[in-house]
Short mmCIF file of C-alpha atoms in Angstrom, two decimals:
data_model
loop_
_atom_site.label_atom_id
_atom_site.label_comp_id
_atom_site.label_asym_id
_atom_site.label_seq_id
_atom_site.Cartn_x
_atom_site.Cartn_y
_atom_site.Cartn_z
CA UNK A 2 -21.23 25.20 130.89
CA UNK A 3 -19.66 26.08 127.54
CA UNK A 4 -17.08 28.06 129.45
CA UNK A 5 -16.16 25.11 131.48
CA UNK A 6 -15.67 23.00 128.44
CA UNK A 7 -13.51 25.58 126.94
CA UNK A 8 -11.41 25.98 130.16
CA UNK A 9 -10.79 22.25 130.34
CA UNK A 10 -9.94 22.00 126.75
CA UNK A 11 -7.44 24.92 127.22
CA UNK A 12 -5.87 23.27 130.20
CA UNK A 13 -5.44 19.90 128.55
CA UNK A 14 -4.11 21.60 125.47
CA UNK A 15 -1.57 23.44 127.70
CA UNK A 16 -0.40 19.97 129.33
CA UNK A 17 -0.14 18.29 125.90
CA UNK A 18 1.42 21.39 124.07
CA UNK A 19 -1.35 21.68 121.51
CA UNK A 20 -2.16 25.05 119.87
CA UNK A 21 -5.09 26.81 121.80
CA UNK A 22 -6.33 28.59 118.75
CA UNK A 23 -6.99 25.39 116.86
CA UNK A 24 -8.88 23.82 119.55
CA UNK A 25 -11.09 26.80 120.11
CA UNK A 26 -11.69 26.95 116.39
CA UNK A 27 -12.75 23.53 116.19
CA UNK A 28 -15.11 23.85 119.27
CA UNK A 29 -16.88 26.76 117.60
CA UNK A 30 -17.02 24.87 114.27
CA UNK A 31 -18.75 22.01 115.92
CA UNK A 32 -21.24 24.31 117.72
CA UNK A 33 -22.09 26.09 114.51
CA UNK A 34 -22.76 22.92 112.69
CA UNK A 35 -25.11 21.88 115.32
CA UNK A 36 -26.95 25.13 115.11
CA UNK A 37 -27.39 24.66 111.41
CA UNK A 38 -28.69 21.29 111.66
CA UNK A 39 -31.21 22.45 114.21
CA UNK A 40 -32.26 25.32 111.89
CA UNK A 41 -32.97 22.91 109.15
CA UNK A 42 -35.00 20.57 111.24
CA UNK A 43 -38.82 21.15 111.04
CA UNK A 44 -41.74 19.71 112.91
CA UNK A 45 -45.40 20.33 112.11
CA UNK A 46 -48.63 19.15 113.70
CA UNK A 47 -51.99 18.80 111.85
CA UNK A 48 -50.48 20.45 108.70
CA UNK A 49 -52.94 20.21 105.76
CA UNK A 50 -52.01 18.20 102.63
CA UNK A 51 -53.12 20.24 99.69
CA UNK A 52 -52.23 21.58 96.20
CA UNK A 53 -49.70 24.35 95.52
CA UNK A 54 -52.30 26.74 93.99
CA UNK A 55 -54.55 26.25 97.15
CA UNK A 56 -51.68 26.87 99.57
CA UNK A 57 -50.72 30.08 97.64
CA UNK A 58 -54.30 31.14 97.75
CA UNK A 59 -54.59 30.62 101.34
CA UNK A 60 -51.40 32.38 102.12
CA UNK A 61 -52.32 35.46 100.08
CA UNK A 62 -55.85 35.76 101.44
CA UNK A 63 -55.34 34.47 104.87
CA UNK A 64 -58.44 32.32 104.67
CA UNK A 65 -57.63 28.60 105.65
CA UNK A 66 -61.16 27.43 104.46
CA UNK A 67 -59.58 27.43 101.00
CA UNK A 68 -57.49 24.39 102.18
CA UNK A 69 -60.42 22.38 103.41
CA UNK A 70 -62.28 22.81 100.06
CA UNK A 71 -59.43 22.26 97.65
CA UNK A 72 -60.31 19.64 95.12
CA UNK A 73 -57.64 16.99 94.25
CA UNK A 74 -57.59 17.92 90.54
CA UNK A 75 -55.90 21.17 91.53
CA UNK A 76 -52.73 19.10 92.43
CA UNK A 77 -52.33 18.48 88.64
CA UNK A 78 -52.68 22.04 87.44
CA UNK A 79 -49.68 22.90 85.38
CA UNK A 80 -48.56 19.27 85.18
CA UNK A 81 -48.17 18.24 81.49
CA UNK A 82 -48.35 14.53 81.70
CA UNK A 83 -50.18 13.25 84.66
CA UNK A 84 -49.11 9.67 84.06
CA UNK A 85 -45.31 10.44 84.16
CA UNK A 86 -45.07 13.54 86.41
CA UNK A 87 -45.80 13.80 90.09
CA UNK A 88 -48.65 16.03 91.34
CA UNK A 89 -47.96 19.44 92.85
CA UNK A 90 -48.83 18.51 96.42
CA UNK A 91 -47.53 20.45 99.52
CA UNK A 92 -48.02 20.51 103.17
CA UNK A 93 -49.31 23.65 104.58
CA UNK A 94 -48.40 24.22 108.32
CA UNK A 95 -51.24 26.47 109.49
CA UNK A 96 -49.57 27.48 112.76
CA UNK A 97 -46.54 28.92 110.92
CA UNK A 98 -48.48 30.04 107.81
CA UNK A 99 -45.74 28.20 105.64
CA UNK A 100 -45.95 25.36 103.06
CA UNK A 101 -43.51 22.85 101.97
CA UNK A 102 -43.00 20.32 99.31
CA UNK A 103 -42.30 16.81 100.59
CA UNK A 104 -39.52 14.66 99.08
CA UNK A 105 -41.00 11.09 98.71
CA UNK A 106 -38.61 8.26 99.05
CA UNK A 107 -38.58 4.62 99.82
CA UNK A 108 -37.68 5.10 103.49
CA UNK A 109 -40.12 8.01 104.07
CA UNK A 110 -43.44 9.10 102.59
CA UNK A 111 -44.65 7.86 99.16
CA UNK A 112 -46.68 9.98 96.55
CA UNK A 113 -49.49 7.43 97.02
CA UNK A 114 -49.75 8.29 100.78
CA UNK A 115 -49.93 12.04 100.08
CA UNK A 116 -52.66 11.49 97.35
CA UNK A 117 -54.68 9.31 99.66
CA UNK A 118 -54.32 11.79 102.45
CA UNK A 119 -55.10 14.89 100.23
CA UNK A 120 -57.36 17.27 102.08
CA UNK A 121 -56.45 15.52 105.39
CA UNK A 122 -53.58 16.29 107.90
CA UNK A 123 -50.20 15.23 108.52
CA UNK A 124 -48.03 15.33 111.61
CA UNK A 125 -44.34 14.93 110.98
CA UNK A 126 -40.59 15.62 111.69
CA UNK A 127 -38.05 16.24 108.95
CA UNK A 128 -35.28 18.14 107.55
CA UNK A 129 -35.27 20.92 104.85
CA UNK A 130 -33.00 19.42 102.25
CA UNK A 131 -33.40 22.12 99.48
CA UNK A 132 -35.69 24.43 97.49
CA UNK A 133 -38.03 23.95 94.47
CA UNK A 134 -39.72 26.90 92.76
CA UNK A 135 -38.94 29.00 96.00
CA UNK A 136 -40.66 26.65 98.14
CA UNK A 137 -38.68 24.58 100.76
CA UNK A 138 -38.44 20.86 100.25
CA UNK A 139 -38.68 18.60 103.27
CA UNK A 140 -37.63 15.06 103.73
CA UNK A 141 -39.72 13.48 106.52
CA UNK A 142 -38.14 11.21 109.14
CA UNK A 143 -41.36 10.42 110.92
CA UNK A 144 -44.88 11.13 109.85
CA UNK A 145 -48.54 10.14 110.50
CA UNK A 146 -51.25 11.02 107.91
CA UNK A 147 -54.99 11.41 108.93
CA UNK A 148 -57.15 11.28 105.92
CA UNK A 149 -60.02 13.64 105.39
CA UNK A 150 -63.33 12.19 106.74
CA UNK A 151 -65.68 10.96 104.12
CA UNK A 152 -68.90 12.93 103.49
CA UNK A 153 -71.68 12.15 105.84
CA UNK A 154 -69.25 11.03 108.55
CA UNK A 155 -70.76 13.08 111.14
CA UNK A 156 -74.50 12.26 110.28
CA UNK A 157 -76.33 11.01 113.29
CA UNK A 158 -74.20 12.99 115.68
CA UNK A 159 -76.90 15.54 116.19
#
């Protein structure tokens, strides 16, 4: 299909006397920018909201049970002033084995959403917008947080 598009562009350029090289270069540049945007887009399902230290430990050991038992105070390890600085919360995508910082914003997820959902899971679609401490930073376009069930939630099921 791409060949047909290039052929029609070349035939039109011949009719109008436009340089073929400039049209071909523009077509390839547009295709490359679309590929780059697709590379930056990320989607995760049932990713765990956890602390950076727990995510590193899970990645190194390969034991994902660390993520389920990570206490919320670990999100503040290394934070000097917990009242003025944000917690170190990441989203660990278990299927890919990668974790990401999430960029909170007024039109996306808030820090309070991440803290309330700590230990739970998140489904989301977003774009990688940068890097912080060697960890990719994602800005979510769509997301849904499922909080961790309360203790005793499954009592009576047996």
